Amino acid sequence: VFNNYRIPTGKLTIVKDATPGDDTPFSFTGTYAGSGVVAERAAHTLDPFELQDPSDPAITLPEGPGAYVVTEGALGAGWQFDDIVCTGTSAWSHDGQTLSVTVGRDDQVVCYFYNSGYGHIIVKKVVSAGSPAATFGFSSSYAGGFSLAGGEQTAAIKVPAGVYSVSEALTAEQIADGWAQAAAYCGDGSAVGAIGVSPGETVTCTFENTYQMPPGYLRVVKVVDGGSAVCSDFSFQLDSDPAVAFDSSCADEFEFPAGSSHWVVETGLADDYTASYDNCSAVEIVAGETAVCTITNTYEEGPGTSLTIVKAARTLNEALESALFDFSGDLGEFSLASGDSQAFHVEPGTYAV
C-alpha cells in the first residue's frame, strides 16, 4: 500500500505598520490551537516576539495551518492602536488589539497591526509687565484659529506625530497702540513654523509681546491777523527750552511721551501786535493724539510797544483749572484764567503787576 501525503503550505505572517516608523518596539503574545491538518502540531502558547517598523516589521509564524489568537501588548506613551486588517482569508476578526484568525491548509495569510503615535502642543502667551489687557489672534495648522490674552495658554492639544505650525498676527490697531512681538519659540528647539512632535512628546511654544505706550504730539499754530508781519517774525518758548522762531508754515509740531504736560509762551511780539492763547497752558499729551495750541496775533496800530501778561497755573486739582486770578498794578485791574493772556500797548519803561 502506498500512502501519499501532501505537506500543507499554509502560513500566518504578522506585520507591524506604525506611523511614524521610528523603530519603536511592539510586543506580541498568542496561542495556537492546531487544526488537525498536521496532527503532530498540538495546541500551545506562541513564543513572545517583538516587531519594529521599519527595521524588523514582520514575522512568519512556524506553526503553519491552524487557529491563532495573537495579542499586541500594552502600548508605550504616545502610541495608540488603530486597526487590524488581514488578507488571504476571511476567517478572521479582532477585538481591540487581539486578533483571532484561522489559517487553512494552503492559505497565505498576512495580518497587519496598525498603530500611530501622537503628542501634544501647548501655546503660551506672555506679555511685558505693566501692559494693558489685550487679546491676540493665532492661526495654526493643527487647531485652526484661536485667541489668547496675556498670561493665558491653550490646553494640551493632541496631534498625530508630525510637523505643525502656529503663528500670531498683530492687528494694525494693536501695532499702532504700541504692541510688538518680541520672541516666538518652542521648548524643544523647534521653530514655531515647523514644530516637530514625536510620539509621547508635549511641545510648549511661547509667544512674547512687549508694549510701549505710543507718543502723543503737540502742534503749536501761529495765526497772524492783519498787518504785514509773517509767522516767522514771531517766536515762542516751549517749557524751559530756548525760544525759537515760528516755522514759515505757521505750525511747529513736537513729539512727547503720553501723559506729559507742557506750556507754550510767545516770547516776542512784532510791533503793534497783541497776542491771545488757546490751549497753550498745561497741555496734556494723549497717546496717539495731537493737541493743538494756537497763538493768535492781532494787528493794532499803537505806540509800538506792548506788554503781554500770561497766566500759567500748575495744579493737580481739576476743580481749580478754570479758576480766575485777579491782577492789579500799573496796568489797571484785570482777571485771567490759566492759559489766558492779555496784551497792553505801553510806552517803553518799567511796570509793576
Short mmCIF file of C-alpha atoms in Angstrom, two decimals:
data_model
loop_
_atom_site.label_atom_id
_atom_site.label_comp_id
_atom_site.label_asym_id
_atom_site.label_seq_id
_atom_site.Cartn_x
_atom_site.Cartn_y
_atom_site.Cartn_z
CA VAL A 1 0.00 0.00 0.00
CA PHE A 2 1.37 3.34 -0.96
CA ASN A 3 0.08 6.29 1.12
CA ASN A 4 0.87 9.73 -0.28
CA TYR A 5 0.65 12.91 1.83
CA ARG A 6 0.99 16.49 0.57
CA ILE A 7 2.65 18.79 3.07
CA PRO A 8 0.38 21.78 3.89
CA THR A 9 1.79 25.19 2.96
CA GLY A 10 -0.50 27.49 4.99
CA LYS A 11 1.27 30.29 6.86
CA LEU A 12 0.45 33.28 9.09
CA THR A 13 2.56 36.44 8.84
CA ILE A 14 2.17 39.31 11.31
CA VAL A 15 3.21 42.77 10.08
CA LYS A 16 3.65 45.92 12.14
CA ASP A 17 2.66 49.17 10.40
CA ALA A 18 3.48 52.14 12.65
CA THR A 19 3.14 55.84 11.89
CA PRO A 20 5.68 57.24 12.26
CA GLY A 21 8.01 54.38 11.55
CA ASP A 22 10.67 55.12 14.16
CA ASP A 23 11.63 51.56 15.22
CA THR A 24 9.60 51.68 18.40
CA PRO A 25 9.31 48.02 19.57
CA PHE A 26 5.83 46.45 19.85
CA SER A 27 5.43 43.17 21.77
CA PHE A 28 3.11 40.26 20.92
CA THR A 29 1.87 37.08 22.62
CA GLY A 30 -0.57 34.41 21.50
CA THR A 31 -1.80 30.85 21.29
CA TYR A 32 -2.03 28.21 18.59
CA ALA A 33 -4.90 25.73 18.74
CA GLY A 34 -3.96 23.46 15.82
CA SER A 35 -6.32 22.40 13.07
CA GLY A 36 -5.95 18.71 12.56
CA VAL A 37 -4.23 19.31 9.27
CA VAL A 38 -0.92 18.41 10.84
CA ALA A 39 -1.70 16.09 13.72
CA GLU A 40 1.63 16.38 15.47
CA ARG A 41 1.22 20.12 15.96
CA ALA A 42 -0.71 20.26 19.20
CA ALA A 43 -2.18 23.36 20.78
CA HIS A 44 0.37 25.51 22.56
CA THR A 45 1.39 29.03 23.56
CA LEU A 46 3.26 31.03 20.94
CA ASP A 47 6.72 32.25 21.74
CA PRO A 48 6.55 36.00 22.52
CA PHE A 49 8.00 38.22 19.81
CA GLU A 50 8.65 41.90 19.04
CA LEU A 51 8.26 43.86 15.82
CA GLN A 52 9.82 47.20 14.87
CA ASP A 53 8.86 49.35 11.90
CA PRO A 54 10.82 49.78 9.67
CA SER A 55 13.88 47.70 10.66
CA ASP A 56 12.11 44.44 11.66
CA PRO A 57 8.43 44.83 10.84
CA ALA A 58 7.24 41.25 10.11
CA ILE A 59 7.37 37.66 11.33
CA THR A 60 6.06 34.45 9.74
CA LEU A 61 4.99 32.06 12.48
CA PRO A 62 6.31 28.47 12.12
CA GLU A 63 3.17 26.65 13.19
CA GLY A 64 1.53 26.60 9.77
CA PRO A 65 -2.22 25.99 9.30
CA GLY A 66 -4.39 26.27 12.39
CA ALA A 67 -6.31 28.60 14.67
CA TYR A 68 -4.41 31.53 16.16
CA VAL A 69 -5.06 34.17 18.78
CA VAL A 70 -2.44 36.98 18.67
CA THR A 71 -2.48 39.93 21.05
CA GLU A 72 -0.46 43.13 20.84
CA GLY A 73 0.93 44.17 24.23
CA ALA A 74 0.48 47.40 26.14
CA LEU A 75 1.50 50.42 24.13
CA GLY A 76 4.15 52.90 25.19
CA ALA A 77 3.38 56.52 25.97
CA GLY A 78 2.31 58.45 22.91
CA TRP A 79 1.09 55.46 20.91
CA GLN A 80 -2.43 54.34 20.11
CA PHE A 81 -3.93 51.27 18.46
CA ASP A 82 -5.71 51.98 15.19
CA ASP A 83 -6.78 48.75 13.46
CA ILE A 84 -6.05 45.17 12.34
CA VAL A 85 -6.55 44.05 8.74
CA CYS A 86 -5.91 40.53 7.34
CA THR A 87 -5.54 39.36 3.76
CA GLY A 88 -5.55 35.80 2.37
CA THR A 89 -8.59 34.59 4.34
CA SER A 90 -11.97 35.75 5.51
CA ALA A 91 -11.78 33.70 8.70
CA TRP A 92 -10.54 36.44 10.98
CA SER A 93 -11.81 39.02 13.43
CA HIS A 94 -10.38 41.22 16.15
CA ASP A 95 -11.42 42.60 19.49
CA GLY A 96 -9.28 45.65 20.06
CA GLN A 97 -5.65 44.56 19.91
CA THR A 98 -6.48 40.83 19.95
CA LEU A 99 -6.65 39.01 16.61
CA SER A 100 -8.41 35.67 16.05
CA VAL A 101 -7.61 34.04 12.69
CA THR A 102 -7.80 30.58 11.15
CA VAL A 103 -5.23 29.62 8.51
CA GLY A 104 -6.39 26.95 6.07
CA ARG A 105 -4.20 24.15 4.72
CA ASP A 106 -2.65 26.28 1.96
CA ASP A 107 -3.71 29.80 2.97
CA GLN A 108 -1.09 32.55 2.82
CA VAL A 109 -2.47 34.91 5.48
CA VAL A 110 -0.93 38.32 6.27
CA CYS A 111 -2.32 40.36 9.17
CA TYR A 112 -1.36 43.99 9.71
CA PHE A 113 -1.39 45.68 13.12
CA TYR A 114 -1.72 49.45 12.66
CA ASN A 115 -0.56 51.93 15.30
CA SER A 116 0.02 55.68 15.27
CA GLY A 117 2.00 57.95 17.52
CA TYR A 118 0.67 61.18 18.98
CA GLY A 119 1.87 64.10 21.05
CA HIS A 120 0.56 67.42 22.33
CA ILE A 121 1.11 71.11 21.57
CA ILE A 122 0.60 73.96 24.06
CA VAL A 123 0.73 77.63 23.03
CA LYS A 124 1.54 80.15 25.76
CA LYS A 125 1.09 83.95 25.62
CA VAL A 126 3.47 86.17 27.62
CA VAL A 127 3.33 89.99 27.74
CA SER A 128 5.66 92.52 29.35
CA ALA A 129 4.93 93.60 32.92
CA GLY A 130 2.52 96.51 33.25
CA SER A 131 0.99 96.00 29.81
CA PRO A 132 -2.72 96.81 29.31
CA ALA A 133 -5.21 93.99 28.84
CA ALA A 134 -5.30 92.69 25.27
CA THR A 135 -6.31 89.58 23.32
CA PHE A 136 -4.14 88.22 20.50
CA GLY A 137 -5.15 86.15 17.48
CA PHE A 138 -3.37 82.97 16.37
CA SER A 139 -3.63 80.57 13.43
CA SER A 140 -2.34 77.01 13.37
CA SER A 141 -2.10 74.04 11.04
CA TYR A 142 -3.48 71.68 13.70
CA ALA A 143 -6.29 73.57 15.51
CA GLY A 144 -7.32 76.42 13.21
CA GLY A 145 -7.62 79.87 14.71
CA PHE A 146 -7.79 80.78 18.40
CA SER A 147 -7.19 83.74 20.73
CA LEU A 148 -5.19 84.20 23.93
CA ALA A 149 -4.89 87.06 26.39
CA GLY A 150 -1.65 87.87 28.16
CA GLY A 151 -0.78 85.15 30.68
CA GLU A 152 -3.09 82.56 29.10
CA GLN A 153 -2.22 79.30 27.36
CA THR A 154 -4.09 76.67 25.39
CA ALA A 155 -4.90 73.24 26.69
CA ALA A 156 -2.54 70.47 25.57
CA ILE A 157 -3.95 69.73 22.11
CA LYS A 158 -3.50 66.14 20.95
CA VAL A 159 -1.97 65.80 17.47
CA PRO A 160 -0.65 62.86 15.44
CA ALA A 161 3.14 62.76 15.49
CA GLY A 162 4.37 65.04 12.74
CA VAL A 163 5.32 68.63 11.93
CA TYR A 164 2.99 71.58 12.57
CA SER A 165 2.97 75.37 12.57
CA VAL A 166 1.44 78.16 14.63
CA SER A 167 1.66 81.92 14.13
CA GLU A 168 0.46 85.13 15.76
CA ALA A 169 -0.74 88.13 13.78
CA LEU A 170 -0.91 91.52 15.47
CA THR A 171 -3.63 93.76 14.07
CA ALA A 172 -2.80 97.18 12.64
CA GLU A 173 -4.62 98.70 15.61
CA GLN A 174 -2.52 96.73 18.11
CA ILE A 175 0.70 97.82 16.39
CA ALA A 176 -0.46 101.44 16.43
CA ASP A 177 -1.31 101.08 20.13
CA GLY A 178 2.28 100.08 20.88
CA TRP A 179 2.29 96.26 20.77
CA ALA A 180 5.18 94.34 19.19
CA GLN A 181 6.17 90.66 19.07
CA ALA A 182 9.48 90.25 20.88
CA ALA A 183 10.05 86.49 20.57
CA ALA A 184 8.42 83.22 19.49
CA TYR A 185 10.00 79.87 20.32
CA CYS A 186 9.25 76.25 21.28
CA GLY A 187 10.62 74.43 24.28
CA ASP A 188 12.10 71.56 22.27
CA GLY A 189 14.03 73.89 19.98
CA SER A 190 11.54 73.68 17.12
CA ALA A 191 10.69 76.81 15.17
CA VAL A 192 7.06 77.88 15.58
CA GLY A 193 6.67 77.41 11.84
CA ALA A 194 7.95 73.80 11.95
CA ILE A 195 7.02 72.20 15.28
CA GLY A 196 8.25 68.61 15.32
CA VAL A 197 6.08 66.44 17.58
CA SER A 198 7.30 62.91 18.38
CA PRO A 199 5.13 60.16 19.95
CA GLY A 200 4.62 60.97 23.63
CA GLU A 201 6.11 64.49 23.34
CA THR A 202 4.41 67.63 24.62
CA VAL A 203 5.79 70.76 22.96
CA THR A 204 5.15 74.19 24.52
CA CYS A 205 5.52 77.17 22.21
CA THR A 206 5.72 80.64 23.75
CA PHE A 207 4.89 83.97 22.11
CA GLU A 208 6.26 87.03 23.92
CA ASN A 209 4.90 90.51 23.26
CA THR A 210 6.11 93.86 24.53
CA TYR A 211 4.09 97.04 24.96
CA GLN A 212 5.28 100.61 24.76
CA MET A 213 2.71 103.36 25.00
CA PRO A 214 2.86 105.36 21.75
CA PRO A 215 3.79 109.05 21.98
CA GLY A 216 1.47 111.99 21.58
CA TYR A 217 2.05 115.26 19.78
CA LEU A 218 1.77 118.99 20.42
CA ARG A 219 1.25 121.27 17.44
CA VAL A 220 1.87 124.98 18.01
CA VAL A 221 -0.08 127.01 15.45
CA LYS A 222 0.51 130.70 14.69
CA VAL A 223 -2.30 132.89 13.35
CA VAL A 224 -1.41 136.43 12.19
CA ASP A 225 -4.46 138.69 11.89
CA GLY A 226 -3.73 141.81 9.89
CA GLY A 227 -0.64 143.90 9.39
CA SER A 228 2.40 142.97 7.35
CA ALA A 229 4.11 140.56 9.77
CA VAL A 230 4.55 136.89 8.86
CA CYS A 231 4.68 133.87 11.15
CA SER A 232 8.47 133.69 11.26
CA ASP A 233 8.54 137.22 12.71
CA PHE A 234 7.27 135.78 15.98
CA SER A 235 8.97 133.42 18.42
CA PHE A 236 7.82 131.16 21.25
CA GLN A 237 9.19 129.20 24.17
CA LEU A 238 8.18 125.58 24.86
CA ASP A 239 8.52 124.70 28.56
CA SER A 240 12.02 125.76 29.58
CA ASP A 241 13.59 125.34 26.14
CA PRO A 242 15.23 128.31 24.39
CA ALA A 243 12.90 130.50 22.36
CA VAL A 244 12.60 129.68 18.65
CA ALA A 245 11.01 131.46 15.71
CA PHE A 246 7.83 130.07 14.22
CA ASP A 247 8.21 128.00 11.08
CA SER A 248 7.22 129.75 7.87
CA SER A 249 4.37 127.23 7.55
CA CYS A 250 2.89 128.78 10.72
CA ALA A 251 2.89 125.44 12.59
CA ASP A 252 5.51 123.56 14.61
CA GLU A 253 4.91 120.00 15.85
CA PHE A 254 6.63 118.20 18.72
CA GLU A 255 6.56 114.59 19.97
CA PHE A 256 6.22 113.88 23.69
CA PRO A 257 5.60 110.87 25.95
CA ALA A 258 1.93 110.25 26.64
CA GLY A 259 0.82 111.68 29.98
CA SER A 260 3.29 114.59 29.96
CA SER A 261 2.20 118.22 30.36
CA HIS A 262 3.58 121.29 28.54
CA TRP A 263 3.42 125.09 28.33
CA VAL A 264 3.85 127.40 25.35
CA VAL A 265 4.51 131.16 25.72
CA GLU A 266 5.23 133.68 22.99
CA THR A 267 8.47 135.47 23.80
CA GLY A 268 8.43 138.40 21.41
CA LEU A 269 5.77 140.42 19.68
CA ALA A 270 6.15 142.25 16.41
CA ASP A 271 5.35 145.94 16.67
CA ASP A 272 1.66 146.82 17.01
CA TYR A 273 0.51 143.19 17.58
CA THR A 274 -1.30 141.71 20.55
CA ALA A 275 -1.31 138.00 21.46
CA SER A 276 -4.04 135.63 22.62
CA TYR A 277 -3.68 131.95 23.55
CA ASP A 278 -5.89 128.91 23.12
CA ASN A 279 -4.95 125.63 24.84
CA CYS A 280 -1.34 126.63 25.45
CA SER A 281 -1.04 126.15 29.22
CA ALA A 282 -0.71 122.76 30.98
CA VAL A 283 -1.41 120.90 27.73
CA GLU A 284 -1.87 117.18 28.48
CA ILE A 285 -0.41 114.78 25.90
CA VAL A 286 -2.58 111.78 24.99
CA ALA A 287 -1.10 108.65 23.36
CA GLY A 288 -1.54 108.68 19.60
CA GLU A 289 -3.29 112.06 19.58
CA THR A 290 -2.28 115.60 18.64
CA ALA A 291 -3.01 118.53 20.95
CA VAL A 292 -3.13 121.97 19.31
CA CYS A 293 -2.00 125.22 20.92
CA THR A 294 -2.99 128.28 18.90
CA ILE A 295 -1.39 131.69 19.37
CA THR A 296 -3.20 134.48 17.53
CA ASN A 297 -1.51 137.81 16.91
CA THR A 298 -3.83 140.68 16.04
CA TYR A 299 -2.56 143.87 14.45
CA GLU A 300 -3.50 147.02 16.40
CA GLU A 301 -1.67 150.17 15.40
CA GLY A 302 -0.42 151.85 18.55
CA PRO A 303 2.59 153.36 20.22
CA GLY A 304 4.70 150.40 19.04
CA THR A 305 5.46 148.72 22.35
CA SER A 306 3.35 146.04 24.07
CA LEU A 307 3.40 144.08 27.31
CA THR A 308 1.58 140.72 27.49
CA ILE A 309 0.56 139.14 30.78
CA VAL A 310 0.12 135.32 30.56
CA LYS A 311 -1.37 133.20 33.36
CA ALA A 312 0.09 129.65 33.57
CA ALA A 313 -1.15 127.76 36.64
CA ARG A 314 0.15 124.31 37.60
CA THR A 315 -2.32 122.29 39.68
CA LEU A 316 -3.31 118.64 40.19
CA ASN A 317 -6.80 119.75 41.27
CA GLU A 318 -9.05 119.69 38.21
CA ALA A 319 -11.60 121.89 40.01
CA LEU A 320 -9.06 124.75 40.08
CA GLU A 321 -8.12 124.55 36.40
CA SER A 322 -10.84 127.12 35.45
CA ALA A 323 -10.25 129.45 38.42
CA LEU A 324 -9.83 133.17 37.72
CA PHE A 325 -6.81 135.04 39.08
CA ASP A 326 -7.07 138.78 39.80
CA PHE A 327 -4.31 141.21 38.84
CA SER A 328 -3.69 144.85 39.69
CA GLY A 329 -0.91 147.38 39.27
CA ASP A 330 0.33 149.86 36.75
CA LEU A 331 -1.80 148.25 34.02
CA GLY A 332 -5.01 148.50 36.00
CA GLU A 333 -7.19 145.67 37.31
CA PHE A 334 -7.98 142.58 35.26
CA SER A 335 -8.54 138.82 35.68
CA LEU A 336 -7.11 135.81 33.82
CA ALA A 337 -7.74 132.07 33.94
CA SER A 338 -4.91 129.59 33.42
CA GLY A 339 -3.89 129.68 29.78
CA ASP A 340 -5.35 133.18 29.20
CA SER A 341 -3.35 136.24 28.29
CA GLN A 342 -3.85 139.96 27.86
CA ALA A 343 -1.68 142.33 25.86
CA PHE A 344 -1.24 146.05 26.65
CA HIS A 345 0.18 148.77 24.44
CA VAL A 346 2.60 150.67 26.58
CA GLU A 347 5.34 153.21 26.39
CA PRO A 348 8.86 151.89 27.00
CA GLY A 349 9.52 151.74 30.72
CA THR A 350 9.14 149.65 33.88
CA TYR A 351 5.76 148.39 35.10
CA ALA A 352 4.55 146.62 38.25
CA VAL A 353 1.80 143.99 38.08
#
